[in-house]
GROMACS .gro file of C-alpha atoms in nm:
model
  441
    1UNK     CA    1   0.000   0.000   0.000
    2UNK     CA    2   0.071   0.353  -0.051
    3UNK     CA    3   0.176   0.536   0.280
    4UNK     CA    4   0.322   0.851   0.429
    5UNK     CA    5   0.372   0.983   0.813
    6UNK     CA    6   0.188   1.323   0.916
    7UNK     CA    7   0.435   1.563   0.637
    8UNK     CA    8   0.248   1.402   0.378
    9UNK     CA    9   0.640   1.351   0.221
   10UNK     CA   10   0.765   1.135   0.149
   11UNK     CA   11   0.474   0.848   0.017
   12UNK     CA   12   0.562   0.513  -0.048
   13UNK     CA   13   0.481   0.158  -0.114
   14UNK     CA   14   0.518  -0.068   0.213
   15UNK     CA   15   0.357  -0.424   0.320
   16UNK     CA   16   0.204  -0.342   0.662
   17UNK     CA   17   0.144  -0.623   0.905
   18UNK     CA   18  -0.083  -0.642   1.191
   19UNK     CA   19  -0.081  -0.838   1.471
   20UNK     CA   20  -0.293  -0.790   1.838
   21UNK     CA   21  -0.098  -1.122   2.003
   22UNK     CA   22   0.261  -1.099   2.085
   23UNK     CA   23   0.327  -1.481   1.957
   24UNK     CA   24   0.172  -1.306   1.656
   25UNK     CA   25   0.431  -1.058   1.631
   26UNK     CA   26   0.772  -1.243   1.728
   27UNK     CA   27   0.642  -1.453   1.371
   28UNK     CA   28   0.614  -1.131   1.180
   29UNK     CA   29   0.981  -1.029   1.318
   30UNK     CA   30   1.150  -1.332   1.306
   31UNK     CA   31   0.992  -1.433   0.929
   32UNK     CA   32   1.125  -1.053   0.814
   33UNK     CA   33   1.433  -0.917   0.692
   34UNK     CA   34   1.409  -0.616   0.789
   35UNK     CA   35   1.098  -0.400   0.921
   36UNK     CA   36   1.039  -0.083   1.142
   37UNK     CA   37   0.718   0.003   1.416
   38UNK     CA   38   0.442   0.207   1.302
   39UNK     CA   39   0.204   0.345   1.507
   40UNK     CA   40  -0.032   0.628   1.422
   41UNK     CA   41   0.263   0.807   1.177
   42UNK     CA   42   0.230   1.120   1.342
   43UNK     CA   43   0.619   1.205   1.323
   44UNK     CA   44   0.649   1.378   1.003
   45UNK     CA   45   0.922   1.272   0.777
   46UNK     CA   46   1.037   0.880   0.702
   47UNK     CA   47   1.129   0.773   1.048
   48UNK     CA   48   0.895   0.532   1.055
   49UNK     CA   49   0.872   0.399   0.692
   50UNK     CA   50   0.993   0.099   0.529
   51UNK     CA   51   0.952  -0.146   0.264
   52UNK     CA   52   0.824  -0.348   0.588
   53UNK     CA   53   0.597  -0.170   0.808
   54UNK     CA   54   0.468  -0.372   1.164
   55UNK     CA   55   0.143  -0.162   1.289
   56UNK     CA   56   0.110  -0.176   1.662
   57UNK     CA   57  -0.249  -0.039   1.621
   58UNK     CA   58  -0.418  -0.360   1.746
   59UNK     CA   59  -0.202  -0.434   2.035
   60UNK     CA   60  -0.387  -0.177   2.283
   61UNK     CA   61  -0.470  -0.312   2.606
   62UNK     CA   62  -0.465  -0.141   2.936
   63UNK     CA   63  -0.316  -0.443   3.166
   64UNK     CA   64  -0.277  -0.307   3.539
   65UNK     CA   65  -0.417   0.069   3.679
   66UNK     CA   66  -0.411   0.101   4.020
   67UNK     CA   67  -0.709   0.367   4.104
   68UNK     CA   68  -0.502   0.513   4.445
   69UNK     CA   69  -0.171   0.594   4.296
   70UNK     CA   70  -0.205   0.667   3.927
   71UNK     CA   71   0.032   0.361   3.826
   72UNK     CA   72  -0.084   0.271   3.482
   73UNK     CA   73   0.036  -0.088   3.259
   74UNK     CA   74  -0.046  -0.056   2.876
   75UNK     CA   75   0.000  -0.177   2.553
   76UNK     CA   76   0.255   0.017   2.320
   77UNK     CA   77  -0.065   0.044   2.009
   78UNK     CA   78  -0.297   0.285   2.304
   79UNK     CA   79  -0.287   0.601   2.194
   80UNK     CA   80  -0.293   0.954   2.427
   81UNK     CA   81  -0.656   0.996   2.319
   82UNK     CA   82  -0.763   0.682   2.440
   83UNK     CA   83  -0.561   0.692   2.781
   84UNK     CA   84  -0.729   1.057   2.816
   85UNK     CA   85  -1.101   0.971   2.696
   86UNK     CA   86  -1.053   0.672   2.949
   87UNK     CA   87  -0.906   0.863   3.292
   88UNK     CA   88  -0.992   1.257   3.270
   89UNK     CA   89  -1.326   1.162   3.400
   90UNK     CA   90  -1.175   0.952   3.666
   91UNK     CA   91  -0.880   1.230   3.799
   92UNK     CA   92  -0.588   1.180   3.587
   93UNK     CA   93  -0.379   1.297   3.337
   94UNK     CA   94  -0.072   1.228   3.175
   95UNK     CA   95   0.219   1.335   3.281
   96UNK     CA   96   0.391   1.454   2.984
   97UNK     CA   97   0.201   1.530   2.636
   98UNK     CA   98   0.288   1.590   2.298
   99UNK     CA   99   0.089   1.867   2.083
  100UNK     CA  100  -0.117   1.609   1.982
  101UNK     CA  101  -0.325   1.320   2.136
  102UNK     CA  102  -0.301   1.123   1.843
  103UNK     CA  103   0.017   0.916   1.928
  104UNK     CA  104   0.044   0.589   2.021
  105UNK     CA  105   0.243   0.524   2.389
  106UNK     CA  106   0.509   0.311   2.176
  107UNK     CA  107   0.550   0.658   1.951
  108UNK     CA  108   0.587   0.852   2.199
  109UNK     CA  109   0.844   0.654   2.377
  110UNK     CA  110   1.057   0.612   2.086
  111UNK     CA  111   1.067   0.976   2.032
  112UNK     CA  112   1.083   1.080   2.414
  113UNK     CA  113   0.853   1.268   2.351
  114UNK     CA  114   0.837   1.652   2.540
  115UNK     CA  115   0.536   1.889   2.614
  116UNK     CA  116   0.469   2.213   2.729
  117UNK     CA  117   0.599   2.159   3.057
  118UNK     CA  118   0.948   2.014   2.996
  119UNK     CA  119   1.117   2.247   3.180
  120UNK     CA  120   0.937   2.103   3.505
  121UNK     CA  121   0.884   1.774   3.393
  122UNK     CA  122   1.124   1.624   3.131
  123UNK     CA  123   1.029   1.417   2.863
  124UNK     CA  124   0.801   1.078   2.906
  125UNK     CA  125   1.117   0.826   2.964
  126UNK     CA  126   1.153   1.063   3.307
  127UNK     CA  127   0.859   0.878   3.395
  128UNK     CA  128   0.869   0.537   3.258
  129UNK     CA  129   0.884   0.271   3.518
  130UNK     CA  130   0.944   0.023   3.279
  131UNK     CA  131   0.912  -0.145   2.938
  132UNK     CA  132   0.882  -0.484   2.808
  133UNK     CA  133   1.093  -0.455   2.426
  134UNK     CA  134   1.062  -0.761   2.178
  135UNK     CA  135   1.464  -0.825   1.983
  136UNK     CA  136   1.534  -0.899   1.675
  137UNK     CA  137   1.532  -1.248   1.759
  138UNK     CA  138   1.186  -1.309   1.936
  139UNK     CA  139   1.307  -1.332   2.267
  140UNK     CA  140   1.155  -1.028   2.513
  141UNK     CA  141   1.353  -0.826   2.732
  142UNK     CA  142   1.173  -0.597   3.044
  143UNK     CA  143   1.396  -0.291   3.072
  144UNK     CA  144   1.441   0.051   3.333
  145UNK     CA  145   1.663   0.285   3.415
  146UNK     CA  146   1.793   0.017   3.680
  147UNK     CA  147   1.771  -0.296   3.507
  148UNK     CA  148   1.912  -0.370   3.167
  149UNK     CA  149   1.945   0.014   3.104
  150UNK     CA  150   2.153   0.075   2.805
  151UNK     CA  151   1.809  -0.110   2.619
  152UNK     CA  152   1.578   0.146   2.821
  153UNK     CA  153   1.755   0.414   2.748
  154UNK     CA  154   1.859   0.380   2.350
  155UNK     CA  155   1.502   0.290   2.345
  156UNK     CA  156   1.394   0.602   2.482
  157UNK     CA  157   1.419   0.825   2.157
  158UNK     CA  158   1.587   0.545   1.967
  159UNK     CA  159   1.320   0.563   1.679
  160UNK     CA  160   1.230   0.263   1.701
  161UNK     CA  161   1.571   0.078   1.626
  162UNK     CA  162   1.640  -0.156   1.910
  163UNK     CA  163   1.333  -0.369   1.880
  164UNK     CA  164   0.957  -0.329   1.941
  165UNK     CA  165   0.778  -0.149   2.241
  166UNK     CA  166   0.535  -0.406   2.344
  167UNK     CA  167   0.409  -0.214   2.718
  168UNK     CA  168   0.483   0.019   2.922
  169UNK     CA  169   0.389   0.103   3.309
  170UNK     CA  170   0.472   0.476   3.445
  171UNK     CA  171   0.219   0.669   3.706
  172UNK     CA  172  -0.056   0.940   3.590
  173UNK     CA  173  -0.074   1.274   3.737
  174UNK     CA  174  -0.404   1.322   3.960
  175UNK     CA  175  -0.628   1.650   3.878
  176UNK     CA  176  -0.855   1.815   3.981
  177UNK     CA  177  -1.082   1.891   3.648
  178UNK     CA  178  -1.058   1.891   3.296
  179UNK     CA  179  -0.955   2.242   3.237
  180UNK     CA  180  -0.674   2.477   3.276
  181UNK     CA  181  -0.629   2.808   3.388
  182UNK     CA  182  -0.440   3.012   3.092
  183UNK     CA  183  -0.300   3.315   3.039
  184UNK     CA  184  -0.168   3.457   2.712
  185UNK     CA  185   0.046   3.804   2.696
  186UNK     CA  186   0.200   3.910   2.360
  187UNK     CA  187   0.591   3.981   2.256
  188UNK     CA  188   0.682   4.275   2.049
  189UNK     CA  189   0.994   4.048   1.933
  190UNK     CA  190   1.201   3.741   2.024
  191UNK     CA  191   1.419   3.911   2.335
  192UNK     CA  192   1.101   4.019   2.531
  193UNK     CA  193   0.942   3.668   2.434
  194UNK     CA  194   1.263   3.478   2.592
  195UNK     CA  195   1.223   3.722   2.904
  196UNK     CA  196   0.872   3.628   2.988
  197UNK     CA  197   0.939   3.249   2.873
  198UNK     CA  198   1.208   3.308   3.235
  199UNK     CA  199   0.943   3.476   3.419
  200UNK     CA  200   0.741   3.221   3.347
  201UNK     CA  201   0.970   2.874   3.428
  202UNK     CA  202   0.750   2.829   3.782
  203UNK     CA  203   0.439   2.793   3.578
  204UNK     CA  204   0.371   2.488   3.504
  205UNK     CA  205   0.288   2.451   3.088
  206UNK     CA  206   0.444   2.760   2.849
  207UNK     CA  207   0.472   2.755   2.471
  208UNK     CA  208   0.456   3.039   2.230
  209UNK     CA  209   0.336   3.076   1.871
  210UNK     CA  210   0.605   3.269   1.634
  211UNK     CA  211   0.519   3.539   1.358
  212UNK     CA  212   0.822   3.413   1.132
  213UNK     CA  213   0.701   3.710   0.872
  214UNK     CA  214   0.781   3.939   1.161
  215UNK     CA  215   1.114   4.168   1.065
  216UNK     CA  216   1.346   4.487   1.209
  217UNK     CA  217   1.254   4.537   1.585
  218UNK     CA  218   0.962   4.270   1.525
  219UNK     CA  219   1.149   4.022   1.481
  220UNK     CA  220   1.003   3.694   1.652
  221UNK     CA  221   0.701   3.871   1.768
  222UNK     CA  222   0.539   3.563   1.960
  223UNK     CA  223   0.203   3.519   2.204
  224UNK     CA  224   0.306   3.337   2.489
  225UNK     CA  225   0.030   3.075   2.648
  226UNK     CA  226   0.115   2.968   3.015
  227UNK     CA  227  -0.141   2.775   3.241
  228UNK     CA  228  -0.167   2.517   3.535
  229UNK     CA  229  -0.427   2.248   3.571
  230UNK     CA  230  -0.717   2.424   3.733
  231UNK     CA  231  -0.867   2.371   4.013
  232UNK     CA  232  -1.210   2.282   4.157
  233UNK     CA  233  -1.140   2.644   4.338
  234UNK     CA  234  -1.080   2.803   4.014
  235UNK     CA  235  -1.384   2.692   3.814
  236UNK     CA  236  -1.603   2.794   4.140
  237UNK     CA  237  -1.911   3.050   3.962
  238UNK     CA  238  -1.872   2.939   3.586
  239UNK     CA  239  -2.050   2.696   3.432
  240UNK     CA  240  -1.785   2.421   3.423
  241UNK     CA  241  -1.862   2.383   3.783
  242UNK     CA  242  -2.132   2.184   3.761
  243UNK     CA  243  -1.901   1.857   3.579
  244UNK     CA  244  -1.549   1.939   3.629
  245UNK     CA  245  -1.427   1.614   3.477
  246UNK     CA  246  -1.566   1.668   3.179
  247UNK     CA  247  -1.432   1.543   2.847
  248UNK     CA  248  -1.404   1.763   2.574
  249UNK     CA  249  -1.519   1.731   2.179
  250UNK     CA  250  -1.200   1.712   1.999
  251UNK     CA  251  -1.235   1.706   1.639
  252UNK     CA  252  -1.462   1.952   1.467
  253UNK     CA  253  -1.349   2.050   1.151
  254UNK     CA  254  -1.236   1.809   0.836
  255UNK     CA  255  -1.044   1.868   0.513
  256UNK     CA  256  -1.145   1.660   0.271
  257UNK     CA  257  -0.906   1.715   0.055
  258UNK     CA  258  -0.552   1.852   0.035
  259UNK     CA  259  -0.589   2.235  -0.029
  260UNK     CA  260  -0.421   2.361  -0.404
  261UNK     CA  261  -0.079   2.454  -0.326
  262UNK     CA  262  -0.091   2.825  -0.388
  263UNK     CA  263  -0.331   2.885  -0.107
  264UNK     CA  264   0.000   2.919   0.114
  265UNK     CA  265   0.172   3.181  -0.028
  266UNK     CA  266   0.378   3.513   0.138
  267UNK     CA  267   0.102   3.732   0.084
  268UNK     CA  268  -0.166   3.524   0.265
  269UNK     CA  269   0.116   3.445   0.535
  270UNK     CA  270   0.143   3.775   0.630
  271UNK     CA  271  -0.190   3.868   0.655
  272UNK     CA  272  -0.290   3.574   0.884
  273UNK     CA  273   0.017   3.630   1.084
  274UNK     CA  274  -0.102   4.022   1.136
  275UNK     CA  275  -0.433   3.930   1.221
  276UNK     CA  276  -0.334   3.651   1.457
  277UNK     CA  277  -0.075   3.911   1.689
  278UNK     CA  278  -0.359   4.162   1.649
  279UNK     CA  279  -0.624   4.037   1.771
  280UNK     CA  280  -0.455   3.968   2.057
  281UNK     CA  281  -0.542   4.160   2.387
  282UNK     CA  282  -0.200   4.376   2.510
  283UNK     CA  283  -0.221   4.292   2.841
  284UNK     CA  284  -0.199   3.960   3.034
  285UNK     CA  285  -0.524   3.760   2.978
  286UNK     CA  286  -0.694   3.513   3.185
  287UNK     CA  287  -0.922   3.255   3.124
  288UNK     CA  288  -1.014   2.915   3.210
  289UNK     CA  289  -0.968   2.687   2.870
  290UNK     CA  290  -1.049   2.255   2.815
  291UNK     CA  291  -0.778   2.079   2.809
  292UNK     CA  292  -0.830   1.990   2.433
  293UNK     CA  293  -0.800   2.364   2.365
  294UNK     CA  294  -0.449   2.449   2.538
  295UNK     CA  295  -0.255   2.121   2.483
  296UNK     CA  296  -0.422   2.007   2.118
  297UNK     CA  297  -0.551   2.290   1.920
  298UNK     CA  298  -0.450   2.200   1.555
  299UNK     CA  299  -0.665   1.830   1.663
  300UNK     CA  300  -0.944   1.984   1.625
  301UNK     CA  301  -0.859   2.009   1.238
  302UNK     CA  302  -0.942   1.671   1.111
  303UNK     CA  303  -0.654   1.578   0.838
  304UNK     CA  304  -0.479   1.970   0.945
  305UNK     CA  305  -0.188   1.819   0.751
  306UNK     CA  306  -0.394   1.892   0.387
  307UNK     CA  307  -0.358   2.268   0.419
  308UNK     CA  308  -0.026   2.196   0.304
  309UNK     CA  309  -0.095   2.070  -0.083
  310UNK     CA  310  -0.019   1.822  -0.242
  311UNK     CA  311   0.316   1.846  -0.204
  312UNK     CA  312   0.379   1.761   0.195
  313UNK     CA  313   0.548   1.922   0.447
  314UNK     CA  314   0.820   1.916   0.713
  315UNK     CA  315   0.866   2.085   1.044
  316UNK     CA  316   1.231   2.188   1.122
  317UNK     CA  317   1.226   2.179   1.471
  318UNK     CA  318   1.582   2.246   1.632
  319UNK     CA  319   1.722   2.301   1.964
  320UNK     CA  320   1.958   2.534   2.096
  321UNK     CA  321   2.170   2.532   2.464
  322UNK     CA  322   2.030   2.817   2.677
  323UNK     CA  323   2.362   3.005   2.643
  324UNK     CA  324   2.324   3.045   2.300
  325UNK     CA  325   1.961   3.041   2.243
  326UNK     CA  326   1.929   3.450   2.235
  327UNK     CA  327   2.181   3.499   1.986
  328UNK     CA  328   2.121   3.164   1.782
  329UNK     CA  329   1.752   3.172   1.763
  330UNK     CA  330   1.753   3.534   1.664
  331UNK     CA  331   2.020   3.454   1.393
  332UNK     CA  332   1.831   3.150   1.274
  333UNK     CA  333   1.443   3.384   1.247
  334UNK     CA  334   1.639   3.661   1.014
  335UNK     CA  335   1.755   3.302   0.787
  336UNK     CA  336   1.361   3.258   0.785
  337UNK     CA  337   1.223   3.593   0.724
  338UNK     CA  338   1.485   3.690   0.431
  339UNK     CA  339   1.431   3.378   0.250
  340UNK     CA  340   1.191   3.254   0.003
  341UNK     CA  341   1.058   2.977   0.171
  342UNK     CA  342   0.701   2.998   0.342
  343UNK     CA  343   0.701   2.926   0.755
  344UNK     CA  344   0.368   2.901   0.825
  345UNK     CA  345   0.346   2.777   1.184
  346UNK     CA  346   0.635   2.828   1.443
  347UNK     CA  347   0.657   2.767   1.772
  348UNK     CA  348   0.886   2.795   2.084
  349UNK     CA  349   0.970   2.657   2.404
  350UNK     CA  350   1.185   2.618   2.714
  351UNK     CA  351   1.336   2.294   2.799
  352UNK     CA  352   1.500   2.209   3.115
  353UNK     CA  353   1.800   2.011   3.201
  354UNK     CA  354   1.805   1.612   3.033
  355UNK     CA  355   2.088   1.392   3.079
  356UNK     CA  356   1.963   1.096   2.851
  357UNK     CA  357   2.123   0.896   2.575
  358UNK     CA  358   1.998   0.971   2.212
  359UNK     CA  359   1.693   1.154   2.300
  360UNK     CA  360   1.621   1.541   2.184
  361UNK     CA  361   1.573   1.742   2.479
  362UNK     CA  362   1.853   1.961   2.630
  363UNK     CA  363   1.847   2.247   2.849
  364UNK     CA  364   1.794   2.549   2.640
  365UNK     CA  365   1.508   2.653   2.411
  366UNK     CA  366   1.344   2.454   2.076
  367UNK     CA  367   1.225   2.648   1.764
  368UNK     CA  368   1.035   2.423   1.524
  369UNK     CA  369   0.904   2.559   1.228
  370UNK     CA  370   0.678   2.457   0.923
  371UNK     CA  371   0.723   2.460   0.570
  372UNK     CA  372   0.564   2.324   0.265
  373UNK     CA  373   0.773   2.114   0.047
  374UNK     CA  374   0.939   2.325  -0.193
  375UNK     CA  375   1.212   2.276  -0.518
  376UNK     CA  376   1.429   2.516  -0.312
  377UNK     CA  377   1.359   2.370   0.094
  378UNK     CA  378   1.617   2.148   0.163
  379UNK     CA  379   1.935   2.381   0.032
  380UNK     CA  380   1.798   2.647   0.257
  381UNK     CA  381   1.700   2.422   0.504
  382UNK     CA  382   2.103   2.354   0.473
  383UNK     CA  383   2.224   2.668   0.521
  384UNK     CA  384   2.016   2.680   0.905
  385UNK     CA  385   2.161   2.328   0.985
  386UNK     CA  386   2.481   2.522   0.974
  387UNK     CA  387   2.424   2.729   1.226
  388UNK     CA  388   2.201   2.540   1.424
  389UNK     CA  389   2.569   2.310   1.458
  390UNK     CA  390   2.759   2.687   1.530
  391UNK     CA  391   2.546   2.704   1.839
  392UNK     CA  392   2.566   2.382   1.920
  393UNK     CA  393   2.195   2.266   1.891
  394UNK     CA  394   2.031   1.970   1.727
  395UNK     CA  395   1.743   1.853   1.568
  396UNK     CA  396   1.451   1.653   1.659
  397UNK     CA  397   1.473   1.286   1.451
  398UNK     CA  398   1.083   1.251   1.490
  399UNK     CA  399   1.037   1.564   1.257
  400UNK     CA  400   1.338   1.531   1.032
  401UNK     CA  401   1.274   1.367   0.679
  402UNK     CA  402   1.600   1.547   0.494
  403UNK     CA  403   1.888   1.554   0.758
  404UNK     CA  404   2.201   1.414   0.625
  405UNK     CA  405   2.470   1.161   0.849
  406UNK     CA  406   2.729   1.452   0.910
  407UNK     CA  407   2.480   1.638   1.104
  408UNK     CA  408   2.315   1.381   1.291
  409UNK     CA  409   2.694   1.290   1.424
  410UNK     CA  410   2.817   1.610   1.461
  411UNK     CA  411   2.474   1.708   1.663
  412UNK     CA  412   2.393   1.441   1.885
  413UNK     CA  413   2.692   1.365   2.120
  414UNK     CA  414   2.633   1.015   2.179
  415UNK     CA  415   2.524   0.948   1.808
  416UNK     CA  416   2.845   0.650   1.773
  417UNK     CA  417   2.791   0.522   2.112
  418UNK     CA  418   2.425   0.460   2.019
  419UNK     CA  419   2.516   0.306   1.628
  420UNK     CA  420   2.772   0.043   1.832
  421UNK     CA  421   2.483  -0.014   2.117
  422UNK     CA  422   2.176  -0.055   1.856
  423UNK     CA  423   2.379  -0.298   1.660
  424UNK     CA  424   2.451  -0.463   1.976
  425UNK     CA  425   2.082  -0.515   2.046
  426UNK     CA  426   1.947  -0.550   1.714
  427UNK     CA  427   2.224  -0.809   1.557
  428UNK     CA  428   2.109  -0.878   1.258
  429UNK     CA  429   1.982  -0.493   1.220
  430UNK     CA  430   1.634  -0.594   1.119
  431UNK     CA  431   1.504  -0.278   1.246
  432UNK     CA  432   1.566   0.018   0.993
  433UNK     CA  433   1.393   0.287   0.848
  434UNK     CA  434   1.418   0.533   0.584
  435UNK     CA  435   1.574   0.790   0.770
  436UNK     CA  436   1.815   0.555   0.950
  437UNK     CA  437   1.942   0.439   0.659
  438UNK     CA  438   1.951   0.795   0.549
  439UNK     CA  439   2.121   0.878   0.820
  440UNK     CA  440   2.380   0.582   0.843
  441UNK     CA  441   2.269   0.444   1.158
   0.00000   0.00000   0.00000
């Protein structure tokens, strides 16, 4: 069949198995040559493509919750949405989130994946107990940071390319209600965003939307969004009140179809981009917003991804060390503004400190920006990977779909100590995909 991952780019033909029974899938391994783990292909480039594709889709139990403490068992194939549609109502929430619901807990693992409040919390492997991971040669191996760690850990943000997720356990965070108390204040450019981004680091979620049209003394105009789970106290007098635990409709809009390409364009860009900072209120404003709303607002775009054309998409998401985010950052928005190329969503955030293996996070700040696929993308896109190695940054493997070997090395400081430990694991290296043959792991 014909596939791609979220970017639309690149498509191509794969055999996709399915299995829901773990004898099932140590056949499907051990009768393949090679193969990688799918789950719901929202990382945007080819990191999980292959010829071979094993969908984890059908293997989505929930084995153990324990109602007192939060400690959750599931499946690798459960998704965010499910886990959230199943426990909101009951007091819990997870304790780190992507900016969308719709990954699978295997996904998100192999990515170590980060939210909005990594500079409190970390990424998800900070709160993995532990994993059970199926090898190369059937046999299945339950890993943690204290047992068998150098699996747990290339695992965590290994891409899938040590073997196959089959569970996880970790703990749930208890709340209070479904809702979150926001507030949003606006940025006249990219040093007074980074200021209030360091007011901000005791709050508990804060991201910011980018104007990446924005030049001179605008440069990086931004509206920041930072918010706490609310309270009981906090909804007291509205009309959330009366069911605080309330899910929330997610998806309300569809695409039908993938947009014609020129309906992106510079001119449109810059209009939506003015009205979007504009219609902003200057000063600090409150509110009380559904979960759904704050932490997955582009969900509620069924197939969002078809704005982009025909022709796909990537987001270039890097990430700078805090001593050189100011400088780098700013450098790498002037790249963006004076070229040709069309950024149509950008976003920022603070990470804290990480000391893990191969995964993205690092203390410092992460810029990740969207562009259609163009003739002209990946030269420019070129020219920023140069700097984004001048201030010592990286970027994120779960949105890359054109970086090249030299920068992967160059960027990720364990990058040959995790090529000698994943051929370690995986022997026979039956678990590749596009990108890491792309990228020569």
């Amino acid at each position: 069949m014909r596939i791609s991952n979220w970017g639309n780019y690149p498509r191509v033909d794969a055999k996709v198995l399915n299995f829901s029974e773990t004898d099932e899938l140590r056949n499907l391994v051990l009768d393949s040559t090679e193969l990688i783990p799918r789950g719901l292909g929202r990382c945007y480039g080819d990191s999980a493509l292959n010829s071979t594709i094993v969908s984890t889709l059908r293997y989505k139990r929930i084995l153990e919750f324990d109602e007192k403490s939060g400690f959750i068992k599931c499946e690798a194939g459960v998704s965010v949405k499910e886990l959230l549609d199943i426990f909101i109502p009951r007091g819990w929430f997870l304790p780190v989130t992507p900016g969308t619901k719709f990954v699978t807990m295997g996904g998100a693992i192999a990515s170590d994946v980060h939210g909005k409040n990594h500079h409190i919390k970390g990424s998800i492997s900070n709160h993995i107990i532990s994993m059970d991971v199926l090898l190369y040669d059937g046999s299945i191996v339950t890993c943690s940071k204290d047992g068998n760690s150098d699996l747990f850990w290339a695992t965590c943000g290994g891409m899938g390319l040590t073997g196959i997720i089959l569970n996880a356990s970790f703990k749930l965070l208890p709340i209070e209600t479904a809702y979150i108390y926001q507030e949003t204040l606006k940025a006249e450019n990219i040093d007074k965003l980074m200021d209030i981004f360091e007011d901000s680091a005791e709050w508990t979620y804060s991201f910011a939307w980018v104007d990446c049209t924005a030049k001179g003394k605008g440069l990086g105009r931004s509206v920041l969004a930072r918010g706490r789970h609310a309270t009981k106290e906090d909804l007291r007098g509205t009309k959330y009140m009366a069911e605080p635990l309330r899910l929330h409709k997610g998806e309300k809009i569809s695409l039908p179809f993938n947009l014609p390409n020129i309906t992106l364009n510079r001119f449109t860009l810059k209009i939506l981009n003015f009205l979007c900072y504009r219609i902003m209120p200057d000063n600090p404003a409150k509110s009380i917003v559904s979960y759904e709303r704050f932490f997955y607002p582009l969900d509620i775009i069924h197939n969002f991804n078809r704005i982009y054309g025909s022709r796909g998409f990537t987001q270039y998401q890097l990430v700078l060390p805090k001593i050189n985010s100011r400088e780098g950052i700013r450098n790498i928005l002037t790249k963006v503004t004076q070229s040709r190329e069309i950024p149509f969503l950008a976003g920022l955030k603070l990470f804290g400190k990480q000391d893990s293996f191969i995964s993205f996070p690092q203390e410092g700040y992460t810029l990740g920006v969207e562009f259609p696929i163009t003739p002209s993308l990946f030269a420019f896109l070129d020219v920023l990977d140069k700097l984004v190695l001048e201030y010592g940054g990286k970027l994120y493997l779960t949105k890359d779909v054109r970086m090249n070997s030299e920068m992967f090395k160059k960027s990720y400081r364990n990058s040959e100590k995790f090529i000698r430990l994943k051929h370690q694991i995986d022997k026979s290296n039956k678990f590749q995909s596009l990108q890491s043959k792309r990228i020569k792991i």
